[in-house]
Amino acid sequence: MAAQGSTSPGRLVAGVDLGGTKVLTIVQRDGAVLGTAKHPTPEGSADDVAATIADAVRAAATEGNVDGHDLTAVGVGTPGIVVDGVVSLSPNIASMHDPFDLGGAISKRLDGVPTHVDNDVTVATLGELHRGAGRAYSSFLLVAVGTGVGGGLVLDRRVWRGRGAAGEIGHMTVKPDGRRCGCGGKGHLESYAGRASMQGKAERLVAAGEHTVLFDLMAKHDRDRMTSGIIEKALKHGDHMTRHLMDRAVWALGIALASCQNLLDVEAVIVGGGLAERFGQPFVDRIAAETGKNLFGTDPPAMVPSGLGDLSGAVGAAELAATTA
Ligand SMILES: [Zn+2]
């Protein structure tokens, strides 16, 4: 378990957000971002992923006009289950389905600099806690609405990890026997609010003869995935199916978040991920209204967008590096 606290003064650290499509890297000192780098995630072996991360760290150092040899630690946030730097069951990086010592492989390529690896949403939660929208609260729930739906929980200013698998809000059941989830279950939050599931639902509706501009827009903009940008364009076209899919996403988020709130009574819910970045406070307000319908208490939590947006993972990874002994 990572130690938590404020960043040690003067330590030069790197933070890496390893995503399914890109590796976003920053180099920072005292919380100030000095350099950044963005590389595509390689599709080859897990070793290729480690090599790309090491290259990205060096590139971010060069961009920040600092000597990469002065780095005191590297932090990495990755999808999947992480135990002592070993990653497994990564849902969108095929080469890391089987256990892989990512921390060790990166460290070896960077002259032995200590490398700390943790789950991507846990790391983003650390970022929001120390540098983002979570600074003002002693307890909050982070929900990241992206390709899937991830969650992070902070209680008394500490990230709650349970036995390692806490925060999986995306796999809470919102409708018994409902839509199939990527995990194999049915009726989970992610089945309605994750973009991958929304795209699957749209494909099934089109196969059943319904109309949408979604797939025309994807072809026109050369996208093979239903991105937040495509969803926004479809809504501007007045696309009925897209509006329906978004309504269902908000409905599902309202059920899951109210259930969490009824149990935990946290001070705030921070909404992050691609959809929240794209649609901002109006999207968050819709989720707050839907959550309110299902709340037991009379004092709803503050509901706010992520303070770090796209950078929360990289900033949180740098925080992990700076605060882990
Ligand atoms: Zn699931």
Coordinates of N, CA, C and O in Angstrom, one line a residue, residues 31-170:
G31 N 5.0 19.4 -7.5 CA 3.6 19.5 -8.1 C 3.6 20.4 -9.3 O 2.5 20.5 -9.9
A32 N 4.7 20.9 -9.8 CA 4.7 21.7 -11.0 C 5.1 20.9 -12.2 O 6.1 20.2 -12.1
V33 N 4.2 20.8 -13.2 CA 4.5 20.0 -14.4 C 5.6 20.7 -15.2 O 5.4 21.8 -15.6
L34 N 6.7 20.0 -15.5 CA 7.8 20.6 -16.2 C 7.8 20.2 -17.7 O 8.2 21.0 -18.6
G35 N 7.5 19.0 -17.9 CA 7.5 18.5 -19.3 C 6.4 17.4 -19.5 O 6.1 16.7 -18.5
T36 N 5.9 17.2 -20.7 CA 4.9 16.2 -21.0 C 5.3 15.4 -22.2 O 6.1 15.9 -23.1
A37 N 4.8 14.2 -22.4 CA 5.0 13.4 -23.6 C 3.8 12.6 -23.8 O 3.2 12.1 -22.9
K38 N 3.4 12.4 -25.1 CA 2.2 11.5 -25.4 C 2.7 10.5 -26.5 O 3.1 11.0 -27.6
H39 N 2.7 9.2 -26.2 CA 3.0 8.2 -27.2 C 1.9 7.2 -27.4 O 1.1 7.0 -26.4
P40 N 1.7 6.7 -28.6 CA 0.7 5.6 -28.7 C 1.1 4.4 -27.9 O 2.3 4.0 -27.9
T41 N 0.1 3.7 -27.4 CA 0.4 2.4 -26.7 C 0.7 1.3 -27.7 O -0.1 1.1 -28.6
P42 N 1.9 0.7 -27.6 CA 2.2 -0.3 -28.6 C 1.3 -1.6 -28.5 O 0.9 -1.9 -27.4
E43 N 1.1 -2.2 -29.6 CA 0.2 -3.4 -29.6 C 1.0 -4.7 -29.4 O 0.4 -5.8 -29.4
G44 N 2.3 -4.6 -29.3 CA 3.2 -5.8 -29.2 C 3.2 -6.4 -27.8 O 2.2 -6.5 -27.1
S45 N 4.4 -6.8 -27.4 CA 4.5 -7.5 -26.1 C 4.5 -6.6 -24.9 O 4.6 -5.4 -25.1
A46 N 4.3 -7.1 -23.7 CA 4.4 -6.3 -22.5 C 5.7 -5.6 -22.4 O 5.8 -4.5 -21.9
D47 N 6.8 -6.3 -22.9 CA 8.1 -5.7 -22.9 C 8.1 -4.4 -23.8 O 8.8 -3.4 -23.4
D48 N 7.4 -4.5 -24.9 CA 7.3 -3.3 -25.8 C 6.6 -2.1 -25.0 O 7.0 -1.0 -25.2
V49 N 5.6 -2.5 -24.2 CA 4.9 -1.4 -23.5 C 5.9 -0.8 -22.5 O 5.9 0.5 -22.3
A50 N 6.7 -1.6 -21.8 CA 7.7 -1.1 -20.8 C 8.7 -0.2 -21.5 O 9.1 0.9 -21.0
A51 N 9.1 -0.6 -22.7 CA 10.1 0.2 -23.5 C 9.5 1.5 -23.9 O 10.2 2.6 -23.8
T52 N 8.3 1.5 -24.3 CA 7.6 2.8 -24.7 C 7.5 3.7 -23.5 O 7.7 4.9 -23.7
I53 N 7.2 3.2 -22.3 CA 7.0 4.0 -21.2 C 8.4 4.6 -20.8 O 8.5 5.8 -20.5
A54 N 9.4 3.8 -20.9 CA 10.8 4.4 -20.6 C 11.1 5.5 -21.6 O 11.7 6.5 -21.2
D55 N 10.8 5.3 -22.8 CA 11.1 6.3 -23.9 C 10.3 7.6 -23.5 O 10.8 8.7 -23.7
A56 N 9.0 7.4 -23.1 CA 8.1 8.5 -22.9 C 8.7 9.3 -21.7 O 8.6 10.5 -21.7
V57 N 9.2 8.6 -20.7 CA 9.7 9.3 -19.5 C 10.9 10.2 -19.9 O 11.1 11.3 -19.5
R58 N 11.8 9.6 -20.7 CA 13.0 10.3 -21.2 C 12.5 11.5 -22.1 O 13.1 12.6 -22.0
A59 N 11.5 11.3 -22.9 CA 11.1 12.4 -23.8 C 10.5 13.5 -23.0 O 10.7 14.7 -23.3
A60 N 9.7 13.2 -21.9 CA 9.1 14.2 -21.1 C 10.2 15.0 -20.3 O 10.1 16.2 -20.1
A61 N 11.2 14.3 -19.9 CA 12.4 15.0 -19.2 C 13.1 15.9 -20.2 O 13.3 17.1 -19.8
T62 N 13.3 15.5 -21.4 CA 13.9 16.3 -22.4 C 13.1 17.6 -22.7 O 13.6 18.7 -22.7
E63 N 11.8 17.3 -22.8 CA 10.9 18.5 -23.1 C 10.9 19.5 -21.9 O 10.7 20.7 -22.1
G64 N 11.1 18.9 -20.7 CA 11.1 19.8 -19.5 C 12.4 20.4 -19.2 O 12.6 21.0 -18.2
N65 N 13.4 20.2 -20.1 CA 14.8 20.7 -19.9 C 15.4 20.2 -18.6 O 16.1 21.0 -17.9
V66 N 15.1 18.9 -18.2 CA 15.7 18.4 -17.0 C 16.5 17.1 -17.4 O 16.2 16.5 -18.4
D67 N 17.5 16.8 -16.6 CA 18.3 15.6 -16.8 C 17.5 14.3 -16.3 O 17.2 14.3 -15.1
G68 N 17.2 13.4 -17.2 CA 16.5 12.2 -16.8 C 17.2 11.4 -15.7 O 16.5 10.7 -14.9
H69 N 18.5 11.6 -15.6 CA 19.2 10.9 -14.5 C 18.9 11.4 -13.1 O 19.2 10.8 -12.1
D70 N 18.3 12.7 -13.1 CA 18.0 13.2 -11.8 C 16.6 12.8 -11.2 O 16.2 13.1 -10.1
L71 N 15.9 12.0 -12.1 CA 14.6 11.4 -11.6 C 14.8 10.6 -10.3 O 15.7 9.7 -10.3
T72 N 14.0 10.8 -9.3 CA 14.1 10.0 -8.1 C 13.1 8.8 -8.1 O 13.3 7.9 -7.3
A73 N 12.0 8.9 -8.8 CA 11.1 7.9 -8.9 C 10.1 8.0 -10.1 O 10.0 9.2 -10.6
V74 N 9.5 6.9 -10.5 CA 8.5 7.0 -11.6 C 7.3 6.3 -11.0 O 7.4 5.3 -10.3
G75 N 6.1 6.9 -11.3 CA 4.8 6.3 -10.9 C 4.1 6.0 -12.2 O 4.1 6.7 -13.1
V76 N 3.3 4.9 -12.1 CA 2.6 4.4 -13.3 C 1.2 4.0 -12.9 O 1.0 3.2 -11.9
G77 N 0.2 4.5 -13.6 CA -1.2 4.0 -13.4 C -1.6 3.2 -14.6 O -1.4 3.6 -15.8
T78 N -2.1 2.0 -14.4 CA -2.4 1.1 -15.5 C -3.7 0.4 -15.3 O -4.1 0.1 -14.1
P79 N -4.5 0.1 -16.3 CA -5.7 -0.7 -16.2 C -5.3 -2.1 -15.6 O -4.2 -2.6 -15.9
G80 N -6.1 -2.7 -14.9 CA -5.9 -4.1 -14.5 C -5.6 -4.2 -13.0 O -5.7 -3.2 -12.2
I81 N -5.3 -5.4 -12.5 CA -5.1 -5.7 -11.1 C -3.6 -5.6 -10.9 O -2.8 -6.1 -11.7
V82 N -3.2 -4.8 -9.9 CA -1.7 -4.6 -9.6 C -1.4 -5.0 -8.2 O -2.0 -4.6 -7.2
V83 N -0.4 -5.9 -8.1 CA 0.1 -6.3 -6.8 C 1.6 -6.3 -6.9 O 2.3 -6.9 -7.7
D84 N 2.2 -5.4 -6.0 CA 3.7 -5.2 -6.0 C 4.3 -5.0 -7.4 O 5.3 -5.6 -7.7
G85 N 3.7 -4.1 -8.1 CA 4.3 -3.8 -9.4 C 3.9 -4.8 -10.6 O 4.2 -4.5 -11.7
V86 N 3.3 -5.9 -10.2 CA 3.0 -6.9 -11.2 C 1.5 -6.7 -11.6 O 0.6 -6.6 -10.8
V87 N 1.4 -6.5 -13.0 CA 0.1 -6.2 -13.5 C -0.5 -7.5 -14.1 O 0.2 -8.3 -14.8
S88 N -1.8 -7.7 -13.9 CA -2.5 -8.8 -14.6 C -4.0 -8.4 -14.9 O -4.5 -7.4 -14.4
L89 N -4.6 -9.2 -15.8 CA -6.0 -9.0 -16.2 C -6.3 -7.6 -16.7 O -7.4 -7.1 -16.4
S90 N -5.3 -7.0 -17.4 CA -5.5 -5.7 -17.9 C -6.6 -5.8 -19.0 O -6.4 -6.5 -20.0
P91 N -7.7 -5.0 -18.8 CA -8.8 -5.3 -19.7 C -8.6 -4.7 -21.1 O -9.2 -5.2 -22.1
N92 N -7.8 -3.7 -21.3 CA -7.6 -3.2 -22.7 C -6.1 -3.1 -23.1 O -5.8 -2.4 -24.1
I93 N -5.2 -3.8 -22.4 CA -3.9 -4.0 -23.0 C -3.6 -5.5 -23.0 O -3.3 -6.1 -22.0
A94 N -3.8 -6.0 -24.2 CA -3.8 -7.5 -24.4 C -2.6 -8.2 -23.8 O -2.6 -9.2 -23.2
S95 N -1.4 -7.5 -24.0 CA -0.1 -8.1 -23.6 C 0.0 -8.2 -22.1 O 0.9 -8.9 -21.6
M96 N -0.9 -7.5 -21.3 CA -0.8 -7.6 -19.9 C -2.0 -8.3 -19.3 O -2.5 -7.9 -18.2
H97 N -2.5 -9.3 -20.0 CA -3.6 -10.1 -19.4 C -2.9 -11.1 -18.4 O -3.3 -11.2 -17.3
D98 N -1.8 -11.7 -18.8 CA -1.0 -12.6 -17.9 C -0.1 -11.7 -17.1 O 0.3 -10.7 -17.5
P99 N 0.2 -12.2 -15.8 CA 1.0 -11.4 -14.9 C 2.3 -10.9 -15.5 O 3.0 -11.7 -16.1
F100 N 2.6 -9.6 -15.4 CA 3.8 -9.0 -15.9 C 4.4 -8.0 -14.9 O 3.7 -7.2 -14.4
D101 N 5.7 -8.1 -14.6 CA 6.3 -7.2 -13.7 C 6.7 -5.9 -14.4 O 7.8 -5.7 -14.8
L102 N 5.7 -5.1 -14.6 CA 5.8 -3.8 -15.3 C 6.8 -2.9 -14.6 O 7.6 -2.3 -15.2
G103 N 6.6 -2.8 -13.3 CA 7.5 -1.9 -12.5 C 9.0 -2.3 -12.7 O 9.8 -1.4 -13.0
G104 N 9.3 -3.6 -12.6 CA 10.7 -4.0 -12.7 C 11.2 -3.8 -14.1 O 12.3 -3.4 -14.3
A105 N 10.3 -4.0 -15.1 CA 10.8 -3.9 -16.5 C 11.1 -2.4 -16.9 O 12.0 -2.1 -17.6
I106 N 10.3 -1.5 -16.3 CA 10.5 -0.1 -16.6 C 11.8 0.4 -15.8 O 12.7 1.0 -16.4
S107 N 11.9 0.0 -14.6 CA 13.1 0.4 -13.7 C 14.4 -0.1 -14.4 O 15.3 0.7 -14.5
K108 N 14.4 -1.3 -14.9 CA 15.6 -1.8 -15.6 C 16.0 -1.0 -16.8 O 17.2 -0.8 -17.0
R109 N 15.0 -0.4 -17.5 CA 15.3 0.4 -18.6 C 15.7 1.9 -18.3 O 16.1 2.6 -19.1
L110 N 15.5 2.2 -17.0 CA 15.8 3.6 -16.6 C 16.9 3.6 -15.5 O 16.7 4.3 -14.5
D111 N 17.9 2.8 -15.7 CA 19.0 2.8 -14.7 C 18.6 2.5 -13.3 O 19.2 3.1 -12.4
G112 N 17.6 1.7 -13.1 CA 17.2 1.3 -11.8 C 16.4 2.3 -10.9 O 16.2 2.1 -9.7
V113 N 15.9 3.3 -11.6 CA 15.1 4.3 -10.8 C 13.9 3.6 -10.2 O 13.2 2.8 -10.9
P114 N 13.5 3.8 -8.9 CA 12.4 3.1 -8.4 C 11.1 3.4 -9.1 O 10.8 4.6 -9.4
T115 N 10.3 2.4 -9.5 CA 9.1 2.5 -10.3 C 8.0 1.9 -9.5 O 8.0 0.7 -9.2
H116 N 6.9 2.7 -9.2 CA 5.8 2.3 -8.5 C 4.6 2.2 -9.4 O 4.3 3.2 -10.1
V117 N 3.9 1.1 -9.4 CA 2.8 0.9 -10.3 C 1.5 0.6 -9.5 O 1.5 -0.1 -8.5
D118 N 0.4 1.2 -9.9 CA -0.9 1.0 -9.3 C -2.0 1.0 -10.3 O -1.8 1.5 -11.4
N119 N -3.2 0.6 -9.9 CA -4.3 0.6 -10.8 C -4.6 2.1 -11.3 O -4.5 3.0 -10.5
D120 N -5.1 2.2 -12.5 CA -5.2 3.6 -13.1 C -6.3 4.4 -12.3 O -6.0 5.6 -12.1
V121 N -7.4 3.9 -11.9 CA -8.4 4.7 -11.3 C -7.9 5.0 -9.8 O -8.2 6.1 -9.3
T122 N -7.2 4.1 -9.2 CA -6.7 4.4 -7.9 C -5.7 5.6 -7.9 O -5.7 6.5 -7.1
V123 N -4.9 5.6 -9.0 CA -3.9 6.6 -9.2 C -4.6 7.9 -9.5 O -4.2 9.0 -9.0
A124 N -5.6 7.9 -10.4 CA -6.4 9.1 -10.7 C -7.0 9.7 -9.4 O -7.1 10.9 -9.2
T125 N -7.5 8.8 -8.5 CA -8.1 9.2 -7.2 C -7.0 9.9 -6.4 O -7.3 11.0 -5.8
L126 N -5.8 9.4 -6.3 CA -4.7 10.1 -5.6 C -4.5 11.5 -6.2 O -4.2 12.4 -5.4
G127 N -4.5 11.6 -7.5 CA -4.3 12.9 -8.2 C -5.4 13.9 -7.8 O -5.1 15.0 -7.4
E128 N -6.7 13.5 -7.8 CA -7.8 14.4 -7.4 C -7.7 14.7 -5.9 O -8.0 15.8 -5.5
L129 N -7.2 13.7 -5.1 CA -7.1 13.9 -3.7 C -6.1 15.0 -3.3 O -6.4 15.9 -2.5
H130 N -4.9 15.0 -4.0 CA -3.9 15.9 -3.6 C -3.7 17.1 -4.5 O -3.2 18.1 -4.0
R131 N -4.2 17.0 -5.7 CA -3.9 18.1 -6.7 C -5.2 18.6 -7.4 O -5.1 19.5 -8.2
G132 N -6.3 17.9 -7.2 CA -7.5 18.2 -8.0 C -8.7 18.6 -7.2 O -8.6 19.2 -6.1
A133 N -9.9 18.2 -7.7 CA -11.2 18.6 -7.1 C -11.3 18.0 -5.7 O -12.2 18.5 -4.9
G134 N -10.6 17.0 -5.3 CA -10.7 16.4 -4.0 C -10.0 17.1 -2.9 O -10.2 16.7 -1.7
R135 N -9.2 18.1 -3.2 CA -8.5 18.8 -2.1 C -9.3 19.3 -1.0 O -8.9 19.4 0.1
A136 N -10.6 19.7 -1.4 CA -11.5 20.4 -0.5 C -12.2 19.5 0.4 O -13.0 19.9 1.3
Y137 N -12.1 18.2 0.2 CA -13.0 17.2 0.9 C -12.2 16.2 1.7 O -11.2 15.7 1.2
S138 N -12.8 15.7 2.8 CA -12.1 14.6 3.5 C -12.6 13.3 3.0 O -12.0 12.3 3.2
S139 N -13.8 13.3 2.4 CA -14.3 12.0 1.9 C -14.9 12.3 0.5 O -15.6 13.3 0.3
F140 N -14.6 11.4 -0.5 CA -15.3 11.6 -1.8 C -15.2 10.3 -2.5 O -14.4 9.4 -2.2
L141 N -16.1 10.2 -3.5 CA -16.2 9.1 -4.4 C -15.8 9.6 -5.8 O -16.4 10.6 -6.2
L142 N -14.9 9.0 -6.5 CA -14.6 9.4 -7.9 C -15.2 8.4 -8.8 O -15.1 7.2 -8.6
V143 N -16.0 8.8 -9.8 CA -16.5 7.9 -10.8 C -16.0 8.4 -12.1 O -16.1 9.5 -12.5
A144 N -15.3 7.5 -12.9 CA -14.7 7.8 -14.1 C -15.5 7.2 -15.3 O -15.5 5.9 -15.4
V145 N -16.2 8.0 -16.0 CA -17.1 7.5 -17.0 C -16.4 7.6 -18.4 O -16.3 8.6 -19.0
G146 N -15.8 6.4 -18.8 CA -15.1 6.4 -20.1 C -15.5 5.2 -20.9 O -16.7 4.9 -21.0
T147 N -14.5 4.5 -21.5 CA -14.8 3.3 -22.2 C -15.6 2.3 -21.3 O -16.5 1.7 -21.7
G148 N -15.1 2.2 -20.1 CA -15.8 1.5 -19.0 C -16.1 2.5 -18.0 O -16.0 3.7 -18.2
V149 N -16.5 2.0 -16.8 CA -16.8 2.9 -15.7 C -16.0 2.5 -14.5 O -16.2 1.4 -14.0
G150 N -15.1 3.3 -14.0 CA -14.2 3.0 -12.9 C -14.6 3.9 -11.7 O -15.3 4.9 -11.8
G151 N -14.1 3.4 -10.5 CA -14.4 4.2 -9.3 C -13.3 4.2 -8.3 O -12.4 3.3 -8.3
G152 N -13.2 5.3 -7.5 CA -12.2 5.4 -6.5 C -12.8 6.0 -5.3 O -13.7 6.8 -5.4
L153 N -12.4 5.5 -4.1 CA -13.0 6.0 -2.9 C -12.0 6.6 -1.9 O -10.9 5.9 -1.7
V154 N -12.3 7.7 -1.4 CA -11.4 8.4 -0.4 C -12.2 8.6 0.9 O -13.3 9.1 0.9
L155 N -11.7 8.0 2.0 CA -12.3 8.1 3.3 C -11.3 8.7 4.3 O -10.2 8.2 4.4
D156 N -11.6 9.8 5.0 CA -10.7 10.5 5.9 C -9.3 10.7 5.2 O -8.3 10.5 5.8
R157 N -9.4 11.3 4.0 CA -8.2 11.7 3.2 C -7.3 10.5 2.8 O -6.1 10.7 2.5
R158 N -7.8 9.3 2.9 CA -7.0 8.2 2.5 C -7.7 7.4 1.4 O -9.0 7.2 1.5
V159 N -7.0 6.9 0.4 CA -7.7 6.0 -0.6 C -8.0 4.7 0.0 O -7.1 4.0 0.6
W160 N -9.3 4.3 -0.1 CA -9.7 3.0 0.4 C -9.6 2.0 -0.7 O -10.3 2.1 -1.7
R161 N -8.7 1.0 -0.4 CA -8.5 0.0 -1.5 C -9.2 -1.4 -1.1 O -9.1 -2.3 -1.9
G162 N -9.8 -1.5 0.0 CA -10.3 -2.8 0.5 C -9.2 -3.7 0.5 O -8.1 -3.4 1.0
R163 N -9.4 -4.9 0.0 CA -8.3 -5.9 -0.1 C -7.6 -5.8 -1.4 O -6.8 -6.7 -1.8
G164 N -7.8 -4.7 -2.1 CA -7.2 -4.5 -3.4 C -8.1 -4.3 -4.6 O -7.8 -3.8 -5.6
A165 N -9.4 -4.6 -4.4 CA -10.4 -4.6 -5.5 C -11.5 -3.6 -5.2 O -12.5 -3.6 -5.9
A166 N -11.3 -2.7 -4.2 CA -12.4 -1.7 -3.9 C -12.6 -0.7 -5.0 O -11.7 -0.5 -5.9
G167 N -13.8 -0.1 -5.1 CA -14.0 0.9 -6.1 C -14.6 0.5 -7.4 O -14.8 1.3 -8.3
E168 N -14.9 -0.8 -7.5 CA -15.4 -1.3 -8.9 C -16.9 -0.9 -9.0 O -17.7 -1.8 -9.2
I169 N -17.2 0.4 -9.0 CA -18.5 0.8 -9.1 C -19.2 0.4 -10.4 O -20.4 0.2 -10.5
G170 N -18.4 0.3 -11.5 CA -18.9 -0.1 -12.8 C -19.6 -1.4 -12.8 O -20.4 -1.7 -13.7

